[in-house]
Amino acid sequence: MGVLEQPAAAAPAPYRRIAAELRARIASGEIRTGEKVPSVRQIAQEWGITASTAGKVLSVLRAEGLVRAVPGVGTVVAAAPGGAPGARTGPPPGRVNGTRPLTRDRIVRTAVALADARGGAALSMRALAAELRVPTMALYRHVPGKDDLVALMADAVFAEAGLSGSAPAGWRGRLEAVARHQWSLYRRHPWLARTVLPAAAAGLMEWAVSPALRQGLEPGAVPRIAATVASYVRGVAVSLTDGPATPDLDPFFTFGLARLLDGVHTYIEQRPAEP
Amino acid sequence: MGVLEQPAAAAPAPYRRIAAELRARIASGEIRTGEKVPSVRQIAQEWGITASTAGKVLSVLRAEGLVRAVPGVGTVVAAAPGGAPGARTGPPPGRVNGTRPLTRDRIVRTAVALADARGGAALSMRALAAELRVPTMALYRHVPGKDDLVALMADAVFAEAGLSGSAPAGWRGRLEAVARHQWSLYRRHPWLARTVLPAAAAGLMEWAVSPALRQGLEPGAVPRIAATVASYVRGVAVSLTDGPATPDLDPFFTFGLARLLDGVHTYIEQRPAEP
DNA sequence: ACCTGAACACCGTTCAAGT
DNA sequence: ACCTGAACACCGTTCAAGT
């Protein structure tokens, strides 16, 4: 376990944990589109849980559209939605004797999936290599070391999805949208909050404030407002991984965000005279 | 290095780092009240720095009142201010053959000093035992394990100093005082932000909001306001240890805190009708 | 009974030995 | 030249062997 690092992330319910593990196997390419995921019976046996819990696991993944039931066959990995690039069916062109080539991108994606599934503390170079079924030292031909890998993971996650939907025109709507977006990233990837954050995290937040410049906001206030909101979101996110006893922080997050935006509103509206 | 943990805390200037190390030696009891700390010449030699930098180290400690210059003798550890309990001169009564007994309290205090001086990532059971000059396994007779030790460290730090000065009567002054107090704790102990926080951290913040109850605030809002402010402080504190390129966050902290308190002010004043 | 050295099962990473 | 197994210098903690 990491120095000064507590048991990462509250222990989730078994069906959630197992669903996350299967999600990781699918994300890493271990189980590919059209291939069968373990059956209810197999899951129950492998993880030592009851069939009804195992059934819950598959229904979670089905609800996400990640797998689908094929009558007479079993549950298989569904095609990636929207035909996103990188979501291919079957082996890629460059493959050699059945194994896909090891790339930096595949390493990073698998590392993210592993940290999501088993917690940040469970991510080790050895465990990652085992997941990818390559020798540990093979990773070092693609990433300089673990710290850099973690930085790449953070980059990848912040780049993974922009804001969904159209961006509001006003600063308040934008700031709230970006804050909620980052909050959802932290919830999906709890290890992220304790990581060194990429510059991208601050950039999007600053963009959100920019409409207020037309209202006469001093330019120097933009990075401060951005940092304030980003810090708040990250602070709640860090608490998210404080331990198993952590309460549901979603209502807390929403409440605090509203207070914070009210305070920014007061600041922008009164446009203080002093520099 | 810890899993998912980046090089803990920005690399500080050499004179700061060395000052922190000496502070740790004093806090752990290795150098006791009245005993000499290393001279400018010795510091310069031991750490391979110039005499002028070494002089800066001692002037930092002198400015803190931790050491004082005794003409004809050298620089010695000053008596602890205010005669606080635990700050004794000379060996405690229970000592045997020159070594002080190992206690949980001494372990925790030395661990805090070590993490402060060398960064959270440098705290290991082995390093701590070496600092205390005891076998590693001796620690396990006083603390169950490292996770528990870290929790005790957080407890100790949050308990170490209450609010200095008298508490303001109004919620805003109190909330600001507690927020600034916790901010100063994080600055003194950067490893704290990434640690699992003790319940005490939330308690003090809730106490701060309580005067607003007399203004008609719904009781359910108190923990939310407290959590919001605490999360904000912790979020800035986590950024504090993001890396060597971290800018001075103090003005950012002050700016954001003012916005946040403005937002809470708006909330409390309008006392919304909906539940 | 108390204490702790050796051992175990892990880390991240270097480096030289393989192909 | 490319790849990687063995080795090094660490971890936290168990456990049996010492006193």
Coordinates of C-alpha atoms (C1' of nucleotides) in Angstrom, one line a residue:
Chain A
M1 CA 0.0 0.0 0.0
G2 CA 1.1 3.5 -0.8
V3 CA 2.8 5.6 1.8
L4 CA 0.3 7.8 3.7
E5 CA -2.4 6.3 1.5
Q6 CA -5.3 4.9 3.2
P7 CA -7.3 1.9 1.9
A8 CA -8.2 3.6 -1.4
A9 CA -11.9 4.2 -2.0
A10 CA -14.7 2.9 0.2
A11 CA -15.3 -0.8 -0.2
P12 CA -18.1 -1.0 -2.7
A13 CA -20.9 -3.5 -2.7
P14 CA -19.7 -6.8 -4.2
Y15 CA -21.9 -6.6 -7.2
R16 CA -20.5 -3.2 -8.0
R17 CA -17.0 -4.3 -7.5
I18 CA -17.4 -7.3 -9.7
A19 CA -19.2 -5.2 -12.4
A20 CA -16.2 -2.8 -12.3
E21 CA -13.8 -5.7 -12.8
L22 CA -15.7 -7.0 -15.8
R23 CA -15.8 -3.5 -17.1
A24 CA -12.1 -3.3 -16.8
R25 CA -11.6 -6.6 -18.7
I26 CA -13.8 -5.2 -21.5
A27 CA -12.1 -1.8 -21.5
S28 CA -8.6 -3.4 -21.7
G29 CA -9.6 -5.6 -24.6
E30 CA -9.3 -8.8 -22.7
I31 CA -12.9 -9.6 -23.7
R32 CA -13.7 -8.2 -27.1
T33 CA -16.9 -7.2 -28.9
G34 CA -19.0 -10.3 -29.5
E35 CA -17.1 -12.4 -27.1
K36 CA -18.9 -13.9 -24.1
V37 CA -18.6 -12.5 -20.6
P38 CA -18.7 -15.0 -17.7
S39 CA -22.2 -16.4 -17.1
V40 CA -24.2 -15.9 -13.9
R41 CA -23.1 -19.4 -12.8
Q42 CA -19.4 -18.7 -13.6
I43 CA -19.5 -15.4 -11.8
A44 CA -21.1 -16.9 -8.7
Q45 CA -18.5 -19.6 -8.6
E46 CA -15.4 -17.4 -9.4
W47 CA -16.2 -14.7 -6.8
G48 CA -18.0 -17.0 -4.3
I49 CA -21.3 -15.1 -4.3
T50 CA -24.9 -16.2 -4.8
A51 CA -26.5 -16.5 -8.2
S52 CA -28.8 -13.6 -7.5
T53 CA -25.9 -11.3 -6.8
A54 CA -24.2 -12.5 -9.9
G55 CA -27.3 -11.8 -11.8
K56 CA -27.2 -8.2 -10.5
V57 CA -23.7 -7.8 -11.9
L58 CA -24.8 -8.6 -15.4
S59 CA -27.9 -6.5 -15.2
V60 CA -25.7 -3.5 -14.3
L61 CA -23.6 -4.0 -17.3
R62 CA -26.6 -4.6 -19.5
A63 CA -28.1 -1.3 -18.2
E64 CA -25.0 0.4 -19.3
G65 CA -25.3 -1.0 -22.8
L66 CA -21.8 -2.6 -22.3
V67 CA -23.1 -6.2 -22.8
R68 CA -26.2 -7.7 -24.3
A69 CA -28.0 -11.1 -23.9
V70 CA -27.9 -13.3 -26.9
P71 CA -30.5 -16.1 -26.7
G72 CA -29.0 -19.5 -26.8
V73 CA -25.5 -18.1 -26.5
G74 CA -25.1 -16.1 -23.3
T75 CA -24.2 -12.5 -22.5
V76 CA -21.7 -11.0 -24.9
V77 CA -19.9 -7.7 -25.2
A78 CA -22.0 -5.2 -27.1
A79 CA -20.6 -3.0 -29.9
A80 CA -19.4 0.3 -28.6
P81 CA -22.1 3.0 -29.0
G82 CA -21.9 5.5 -31.8
G83 CA -19.0 3.7 -33.5
A84 CA -16.5 5.7 -31.6
P85 CA -12.9 5.4 -33.0
G86 CA -10.9 2.8 -31.2
A87 CA -14.0 0.7 -30.6
R88 CA -13.4 -2.0 -33.1
T89 CA -14.8 -5.5 -33.6
G90 CA -12.3 -8.2 -33.8
P91 CA -8.5 -8.0 -34.0
P92 CA -6.9 -4.8 -35.3
P93 CA -4.9 -5.0 -38.6
G94 CA -1.4 -4.9 -36.9
R95 CA -1.9 -7.9 -34.7
V96 CA 0.6 -10.8 -34.6
N97 CA -0.3 -14.3 -33.7
G98 CA -3.5 -13.4 -31.8
T99 CA -2.1 -10.8 -29.4
R100 CA -2.7 -7.1 -30.0
P101 CA 0.4 -4.9 -30.0
L102 CA 1.3 -3.1 -26.8
T103 CA 0.9 0.6 -27.2
R104 CA 1.1 3.5 -24.8
D105 CA -2.6 4.2 -25.3
R106 CA -3.6 0.6 -24.4
I107 CA -1.4 0.8 -21.3
V108 CA -3.0 4.0 -20.2
R109 CA -6.5 2.8 -20.8
T110 CA -6.0 -0.5 -19.0
A111 CA -4.4 1.4 -16.1
V112 CA -7.4 3.6 -15.8
A113 CA -9.7 0.6 -15.9
L114 CA -7.6 -1.2 -13.3
A115 CA -7.5 1.8 -10.9
D116 CA -11.3 2.2 -11.4
A117 CA -12.0 -1.4 -10.7
R118 CA -9.7 -2.2 -7.9
G119 CA -8.8 1.2 -6.4
G120 CA -5.8 3.5 -6.9
A121 CA -3.7 1.6 -4.3
A122 CA -4.0 -1.6 -6.4
L123 CA -2.4 -0.1 -9.4
S124 CA 1.2 -1.3 -9.6
M125 CA 3.4 -1.8 -12.6
R126 CA 3.4 -5.5 -12.0
A127 CA -0.3 -5.8 -11.6
L128 CA -0.8 -3.7 -14.8
A129 CA 1.6 -5.9 -16.8
A130 CA -0.2 -9.0 -15.6
E131 CA -3.5 -7.6 -16.7
L132 CA -2.1 -6.9 -20.1
R133 CA -0.3 -10.3 -20.1
V134 CA 3.1 -8.8 -20.9
P135 CA 6.3 -8.8 -18.9
T136 CA 6.6 -6.0 -16.4
M137 CA 9.5 -4.4 -18.1
A138 CA 7.7 -4.2 -21.4
L139 CA 5.7 -1.3 -20.0
Y140 CA 8.9 0.7 -19.7
R141 CA 9.4 0.8 -23.4
H142 CA 6.2 2.9 -23.6
V143 CA 6.1 5.0 -20.4
P144 CA 9.1 6.4 -18.6
G145 CA 7.9 5.3 -15.2
K146 CA 4.9 5.0 -12.9
D147 CA 4.6 8.7 -12.1
D148 CA 4.5 9.6 -15.7
L149 CA 1.9 6.8 -16.3
V150 CA -0.3 8.3 -13.6
A151 CA 0.0 11.8 -15.2
L152 CA -1.0 10.2 -18.5
M153 CA -4.0 8.6 -16.8
A154 CA -5.1 12.0 -15.5
D155 CA -4.6 13.5 -18.9
A156 CA -6.6 10.8 -20.6
V157 CA -9.5 11.0 -18.2
F158 CA -9.8 14.8 -18.4
A159 CA -9.7 14.5 -22.2
E160 CA -12.0 11.5 -22.4
A161 CA -15.2 13.4 -22.7
G162 CA -15.9 17.1 -23.2
L163 CA -19.0 18.7 -21.9
S164 CA -22.0 16.9 -23.1
G165 CA -24.7 19.0 -24.7
S166 CA -24.4 22.6 -25.8
A167 CA -22.5 25.1 -23.6
P168 CA -24.6 27.8 -21.9
A169 CA -23.7 31.3 -22.9
G170 CA -23.5 32.9 -19.5
W171 CA -20.7 32.5 -17.0
R172 CA -22.8 31.0 -14.3
G173 CA -24.3 28.2 -16.4
R174 CA -20.9 27.4 -17.9
L175 CA -19.2 27.4 -14.5
E176 CA -21.8 25.1 -13.1
A177 CA -21.6 22.8 -16.2
V178 CA -17.8 22.5 -16.0
A179 CA -17.9 21.9 -12.2
R180 CA -20.5 19.2 -12.6
H181 CA -18.6 17.7 -15.4
Q182 CA -15.4 17.4 -13.3
W183 CA -17.4 16.1 -10.4
S184 CA -18.7 13.3 -12.6
L185 CA -15.1 12.5 -13.6
Y186 CA -14.1 12.3 -10.0
R187 CA -17.0 10.0 -9.2
R188 CA -16.2 7.7 -12.1
H189 CA -12.4 7.7 -11.2
P190 CA -12.1 8.3 -7.5
W191 CA -8.2 7.9 -7.6
L192 CA -8.1 11.1 -9.7
A193 CA -8.7 13.5 -6.8
R194 CA -5.4 12.6 -5.1
T195 CA -3.4 12.7 -8.3
V196 CA -1.4 15.5 -9.7
L197 CA -3.8 17.3 -12.0
P198 CA -3.1 18.2 -15.6
A199 CA -3.3 21.8 -16.7
A200 CA -6.4 20.9 -18.7
A201 CA -8.4 20.8 -15.5
A202 CA -7.8 24.5 -14.9
G203 CA -8.1 25.6 -18.5
L204 CA -11.7 24.5 -19.0
M205 CA -12.7 26.2 -15.8
E206 CA -11.2 29.5 -16.9
W207 CA -12.9 29.2 -20.3
A208 CA -16.2 29.0 -18.3
V209 CA -15.7 32.3 -16.6
S210 CA -14.7 34.2 -19.7
P211 CA -18.2 35.6 -20.6
A212 CA -18.1 37.6 -17.4
L213 CA -15.2 39.6 -18.9
R214 CA -17.7 41.3 -21.1
Q215 CA -19.5 42.4 -17.9
G216 CA -16.4 44.3 -16.8
L217 CA -14.7 41.7 -14.7
E218 CA -11.0 42.4 -14.2
P219 CA -9.1 39.8 -16.2
G220 CA -7.0 38.9 -13.1
A221 CA -10.1 37.6 -11.4
V222 CA -10.7 34.9 -14.0
P223 CA -8.0 32.4 -12.8
R224 CA -8.9 33.0 -9.2
I225 CA -12.6 32.2 -9.8
A226 CA -11.6 29.2 -11.8
A227 CA -9.2 27.9 -9.1
T228 CA -11.8 28.5 -6.4
V229 CA -14.4 26.4 -8.1
A230 CA -11.9 23.7 -9.2
S231 CA -10.5 23.5 -5.6
Y232 CA -14.0 23.1 -4.2
V233 CA -14.9 20.3 -6.6
R234 CA -11.6 18.5 -5.9
G235 CA -12.0 18.9 -2.1
V236 CA -15.3 17.2 -2.1
A237 CA -13.8 14.5 -4.4
V238 CA -11.0 13.9 -2.0
S239 CA -13.5 13.3 0.8
L240 CA -15.2 10.8 -1.5
T241 CA -12.3 8.4 -1.0
D242 CA -11.9 9.1 2.7
G243 CA -13.2 5.7 3.8
P244 CA -16.0 3.2 3.9
A245 CA -18.1 5.4 6.2
T246 CA -18.3 8.3 3.7
P247 CA -21.9 9.5 3.3
D248 CA -23.5 10.3 -0.1
L249 CA -21.7 13.5 -1.0
D250 CA -23.9 14.4 -4.0
P251 CA -26.4 16.6 -2.1
F252 CA -23.5 18.2 -0.3
F253 CA -21.8 18.9 -3.6
T254 CA -24.8 20.5 -5.1
F255 CA -25.5 22.6 -2.1
G256 CA -22.0 23.9 -1.8
L257 CA -21.7 24.6 -5.5
A258 CA -24.8 26.8 -5.4
R259 CA -23.3 28.8 -2.4
L260 CA -20.0 29.2 -4.3
L261 CA -21.7 30.4 -7.5
D262 CA -23.8 32.8 -5.4
G263 CA -20.7 34.3 -4.0
V264 CA -19.1 34.6 -7.4
H265 CA -22.3 36.3 -8.6
T266 CA -22.1 38.8 -5.8
Y267 CA -18.5 39.5 -6.8
I268 CA -19.1 39.9 -10.5
E269 CA -22.2 42.0 -10.1
Q270 CA -20.7 44.6 -7.7
R271 CA -17.5 44.8 -9.8
P272 CA -15.4 46.2 -6.9
A273 CA -13.6 49.5 -7.5
E274 CA -10.4 48.5 -5.8
P275 CA -7.9 46.6 -8.1
Chain B
M1 CA 7.1 5.7 -3.5
G2 CA 3.4 5.3 -2.7
V3 CA 1.0 4.1 -5.3
L4 CA -0.6 6.9 -7.2
E5 CA 1.4 9.3 -5.1
Q6 CA 3.4 11.8 -6.9
P7 CA 6.7 13.2 -5.5
A8 CA 5.2 14.5 -2.4
A9 CA 5.3 18.2 -1.9
A10 CA 7.2 20.6 -4.1
A11 CA 11.0 20.4 -3.5
P12 CA 11.6 23.3 -1.1
A13 CA 14.6 25.5 -1.0
P14 CA 17.6 23.8 0.7
Y15 CA 17.7 26.1 3.7
R16 CA 14.0 25.4 4.3
R17 CA 14.4 21.7 3.9
I18 CA 17.4 21.6 6.3
A19 CA 15.5 23.8 8.8
A20 CA 12.6 21.4 8.7
E21 CA 15.0 18.5 9.4
L22 CA 16.5 20.2 12.4
R23 CA 12.9 21.1 13.5
A24 CA 12.1 17.4 13.3
R25 CA 15.1 16.4 15.4
I26 CA 14.1 18.9 18.0
A27 CA 10.4 17.8 18.0
S28 CA 11.3 14.2 18.3
G29 CA 13.5 14.9 21.3
E30 CA 16.7 13.9 19.6
I31 CA 18.1 17.3 20.5
R32 CA 16.7 18.5 23.8
T33 CA 16.2 21.9 25.4
G34 CA 19.6 23.5 26.2
E35 CA 21.5 21.1 23.9
K36 CA 23.4 22.5 21.0
V37 CA 22.1 22.3 17.4
P38 CA 24.8 21.9 14.7
S39 CA 26.9 24.9 14.1
V40 CA 26.9 26.9 10.8
R41 CA 30.1 25.1 9.9
Q42 CA 28.8 21.7 10.8
I43 CA 25.6 22.3 8.8
A44 CA 27.5 23.5 5.8
Q45 CA 29.7 20.4 5.9
E46 CA 27.0 17.8 6.6
W47 CA 24.6 19.0 3.9
G48 CA 27.2 20.2 1.4
I49 CA 26.0 23.8 1.2
T50 CA 27.7 27.2 1.7
A51 CA 28.1 28.8 5.1
S52 CA 25.8 31.6 4.1
T53 CA 23.0 29.2 3.4
A54 CA 23.7 27.3 6.6
G55 CA 23.5 30.6 8.4
K56 CA 20.1 31.1 6.9
V57 CA 19.0 27.8 8.3
L58 CA 19.8 28.9 11.9
S59 CA 18.2 32.3 11.5
V60 CA 15.0 30.7 10.4
L61 CA 14.9 28.6 13.5
R62 CA 15.9 31.6 15.7
A63 CA 13.1 33.6 14.2
E64 CA 10.7 30.9 15.2
G65 CA 12.0 31.0 18.8
L66 CA 13.0 27.4 18.5
V67 CA 16.6 27.9 19.1
R68 CA 18.7 30.8 20.6
A69 CA 22.3 31.8 20.3
V70 CA 24.3 31.5 23.6
P71 CA 27.5 33.5 23.4
G72 CA 30.6 31.4 23.8
V73 CA 28.6 28.2 23.5
G74 CA 26.7 28.1 20.2
T75 CA 23.1 27.8 19.2
V76 CA 21.0 25.8 21.6
V77 CA 17.4 24.6 21.7
A78 CA 15.2 27.2 23.4
A79 CA 12.7 26.3 26.1
A80 CA 9.3 25.6 24.7
P81 CA 7.1 28.8 24.9
G82 CA 4.4 29.1 27.5
G83 CA 5.6 26.1 29.4
A84 CA 3.2 23.8 27.5
P85 CA 2.8 20.3 29.0
G86 CA 5.1 17.8 27.4
A87 CA 7.8 20.4 26.8
R88 CA 10.2 19.4 29.5
T89 CA 13.8 20.2 30.1
G90 CA 16.1 17.3 30.5
P91 CA 15.2 13.6 30.7
P92 CA 11.8 12.5 31.9
P93 CA 11.5 10.6 35.2
G94 CA 10.9 7.2 33.6
R95 CA 14.1 7.0 31.6
V96 CA 16.4 4.0 31.7
N97 CA 20.1 4.2 31.0
G98 CA 20.0 7.4 28.9
T99 CA 17.2 6.5 26.5
R100 CA 13.7 7.8 26.8
P101 CA 11.0 5.2 26.8
L102 CA 9.2 4.6 23.6
T103 CA 5.6 5.7 23.8
R104 CA 2.7 6.0 21.3
D105 CA 2.8 9.8 21.8
R106 CA 6.5 10.0 21.0
I107 CA 6.0 7.8 17.9
V108 CA 3.2 10.0 16.6
R109 CA 5.0 13.2 17.3
T110 CA 8.2 12.0 15.6
A111 CA 6.2 10.7 12.6
V112 CA 4.6 14.1 12.2
A113 CA 7.9 15.8 12.3
L114 CA 9.4 13.3 9.9
A115 CA 6.5 13.7 7.4
D116 CA 6.8 17.5 7.7
A117 CA 10.5 17.5 7.1
R118 CA 10.9 14.9 4.4
G119 CA 7.4 14.7 2.8
G120 CA 4.6 12.3 3.3
A121 CA 6.1 9.8 0.9
A122 CA 9.3 9.5 3.0
L123 CA 7.4 8.3 6.0
S124 CA 7.9 4.5 6.4
M125 CA 7.8 2.4 9.5
R126 CA 11.5 1.6 8.9
A127 CA 12.5 5.2 8.5
L128 CA 10.5 6.2 11.5
A129 CA 12.1 3.5 13.6
A130 CA 15.5 4.6 12.5
E131 CA 14.7 8.1 13.5
L132 CA 13.7 6.9 16.9
R133 CA 16.7 4.6 17.1
V134 CA 14.5 1.6 17.9
P135 CA 14.0 -1.7 16.0
T136 CA 11.2 -1.4 13.4
M137 CA 9.1 -4.0 15.1
A138 CA 9.2 -2.1 18.4
L139 CA 6.7 0.4 16.8
Y140 CA 4.1 -2.4 16.5
R141 CA 3.8 -2.7 20.3
H142 CA 2.4 0.8 20.3
V143 CA 0.5 1.2 17.1
P144 CA -1.4 -1.5 15.2
G145 CA -0.1 -0.6 11.8
K146 CA 0.8 2.2 9.5
D147 CA -2.7 3.2 8.6
D148 CA -3.6 3.6 12.2
L149 CA -0.5 5.6 12.8
V150 CA -1.4 8.0 10.0
A151 CA -4.9 8.4 11.5
L152 CA -3.3 9.2 14.8
M153 CA -1.0 11.7 13.2
A154 CA -4.1 13.5 11.7
D155 CA -5.8 13.4 15.1
A156 CA -2.7 14.9 16.7
V157 CA -2.4 17.7 14.2
F158 CA -6.0 18.7 14.4
A159 CA -5.8 18.6 18.2
E160 CA -2.4 20.4 18.4
A161 CA -3.7 23.9 18.5
G162 CA -7.2 25.3 18.9
L163 CA -8.1 28.6 17.5
S164 CA -5.7 31.3 18.7
G165 CA -7.2 34.4 20.2
S166 CA -10.9 34.8 21.1
A167 CA -13.6 33.4 18.9
P168 CA -15.8 35.9 17.1
A169 CA -19.5 35.8 18.0
G170 CA -21.0 35.9 14.5
W171 CA -21.0 32.9 12.1
R172 CA -19.1 34.6 9.4
G173 CA -16.1 35.6 11.6
R174 CA -16.1 32.1 13.1
L175 CA -16.3 30.3 9.9
E176 CA -13.5 32.4 8.5
A177 CA -11.4 31.8 11.6
V178 CA -11.8 28.1 11.5
A179 CA -11.2 28.0 7.7
R180 CA -8.0 30.0 8.1
H181 CA -6.9 27.8 11.1
Q182 CA -7.3 24.6 9.0
W183 CA -5.5 26.3 6.1
S184 CA -2.6 27.0 8.4
L185 CA -2.6 23.3 9.5
Y186 CA -2.4 22.1 5.9
R187 CA 0.4 24.5 5.2
R188 CA 2.4 23.3 8.1
H189 CA 1.6 19.7 7.4
P190 CA 1.1 19.3 3.6
W191 CA 0.8 15.5 3.9
L192 CA -2.4 16.1 5.8
A193 CA -4.6 17.0 2.9
R194 CA -4.3 13.6 1.3
T195 CA -4.9 11.7 4.5
V196 CA -8.1 10.4 5.8
L197 CA -9.4 13.2 8.0
P198 CA -10.6 12.8 11.6
A199 CA -14.1 13.7 12.6
A200 CA -12.7 16.6 14.6
A201 CA -12.1 18.4 11.3
A202 CA -15.8 18.6 10.6
G203 CA -16.9 19.3 14.2
L204 CA -15.1 22.6 14.6
M205 CA -16.5 23.8 11.3
E206 CA -20.1 23.0 12.4
W207 CA -19.5 24.8 15.7
A208 CA -18.6 27.9 13.7
V209 CA -21.9 28.0 11.8
S210 CA -24.0 27.5 14.9
P211 CA -24.7 31.2 15.7
A212 CA -26.6 31.4 12.4
L213 CA -29.2 29.0 13.9
R214 CA -30.4 31.9 16.0
Q215 CA -31.0 33.8 12.7
G216 CA -33.5 31.2 11.6
L217 CA -31.2 28.9 9.6
E218 CA -32.6 25.4 9.2
P219 CA -30.6 23.0 11.3
G220 CA -30.0 20.7 8.3
A221 CA -28.1 23.4 6.6
V222 CA -25.4 23.5 9.3
P223 CA -23.5 20.3 8.3
R224 CA -23.8 21.3 4.6
I225 CA -22.3 24.7 5.1
A226 CA -19.5 23.2 7.3
A227 CA -18.7 20.5 4.7
T228 CA -18.7 23.1 1.9
V229 CA -16.1 25.3 3.6
A230 CA -14.0 22.3 4.8
S231 CA -14.0 20.8 1.3
Y232 CA -12.9 24.1 -0.2
V233 CA -10.0 24.4 2.2
R234 CA -8.9 20.9 1.7
G235 CA -9.2 21.2 -2.1
V236 CA -6.8 24.1 -2.1
A237 CA -4.6 22.2 0.3
V238 CA -4.4 19.2 -2.0
S239 CA -3.3 21.5 -4.8
L240 CA -0.6 22.7 -2.5
T241 CA 1.2 19.4 -2.9
D242 CA 0.6 19.0 -6.6
G243 CA 4.1 19.6 -7.6
P244 CA 7.2 21.8 -7.7
A245 CA 5.5 24.3 -10.1
T246 CA 2.7 25.1 -7.7
P247 CA 2.2 28.9 -7.5
D248 CA 1.7 30.7 -4.2
L249 CA -1.8 29.7 -3.3
D250 CA -2.3 32.0 -0.4
P251 CA -4.0 34.8 -2.4
F252 CA -6.1 32.3 -4.2
F253 CA -7.2 30.8 -0.9
T254 CA -8.2 34.2 0.5
F255 CA -10.0 35.2 -2.6
G256 CA -12.0 32.0 -2.8
L257 CA -12.8 32.0 0.9
A258 CA -14.3 35.4 0.6
R259 CA -16.5 34.3 -2.4
L260 CA -17.6 31.3 -0.5
L261 CA -18.6 33.2 2.6
D262 CA -20.4 35.7 0.5
G263 CA -22.4 32.9 -0.9
V264 CA -23.2 31.5 2.5
H265 CA -24.2 35.0 3.6
T266 CA -26.7 35.2 0.7
Y267 CA -28.1 31.9 1.7
I268 CA -28.5 32.7 5.4
E269 CA -29.9 36.2 4.9
Q270 CA -32.6 35.1 2.4
R271 CA -33.6 32.1 4.5
P272 CA -35.2 30.3 1.6
A273 CA -38.8 29.2 2.1
E274 CA -38.5 25.8 0.4
P275 CA -37.2 23.0 2.7
Chain C
dA1 C1' 5.8 -12.9 28.8
dC2 C1' 8.0 -9.7 26.3
dC3 C1' 10.7 -8.4 22.5
dT4 C1' 12.4 -8.5 17.9
dG5 C1' 15.3 -10.7 13.8
dA6 C1' 14.4 -13.1 9.9
dA7 C1' 11.3 -14.0 6.5
dC8 C1' 7.4 -13.3 3.3
dA9 C1' 5.1 -11.1 -0.2
dC10 C1' 5.0 -7.2 -2.1
dC11 C1' 6.9 -2.5 -4.5
dG12 C1' 9.5 0.6 -8.7
dT13 C1' 13.4 0.5 -11.4
dT14 C1' 18.4 -0.6 -13.0
dC15 C1' 21.1 -3.2 -15.8
dA16 C1' 23.2 -6.8 -17.9
dA17 C1' 22.4 -10.9 -20.3
dG18 C1' 19.9 -12.8 -23.7
dT19 C1' 18.0 -12.9 -28.7
Chain D
dA1 C1' 19.1 -3.3 -31.6
dC2 C1' 15.6 -4.8 -29.2
dC3 C1' 13.7 -7.1 -25.3
dT4 C1' 13.3 -8.7 -20.6
dG5 C1' 14.9 -11.8 -16.4
dA6 C1' 17.3 -11.2 -12.5
dA7 C1' 18.7 -8.3 -9.2
dC8 C1' 18.7 -4.2 -6.1
dA9 C1' 16.9 -1.4 -2.7
dC10 C1' 13.1 -0.6 -0.8
dC11 C1' 8.0 -1.5 1.5
dG12 C1' 4.4 -3.3 5.6
dT13 C1' 3.6 -7.0 8.4
dT14 C1' 3.7 -12.1 10.2
dC15 C1' 5.7 -15.2 13.0
dA16 C1' 8.7 -17.9 15.3
dA17 C1' 12.9 -17.8 17.8
dG18 C1' 15.2 -15.7 21.2
dT19 C1' 15.6 -13.7 26.1

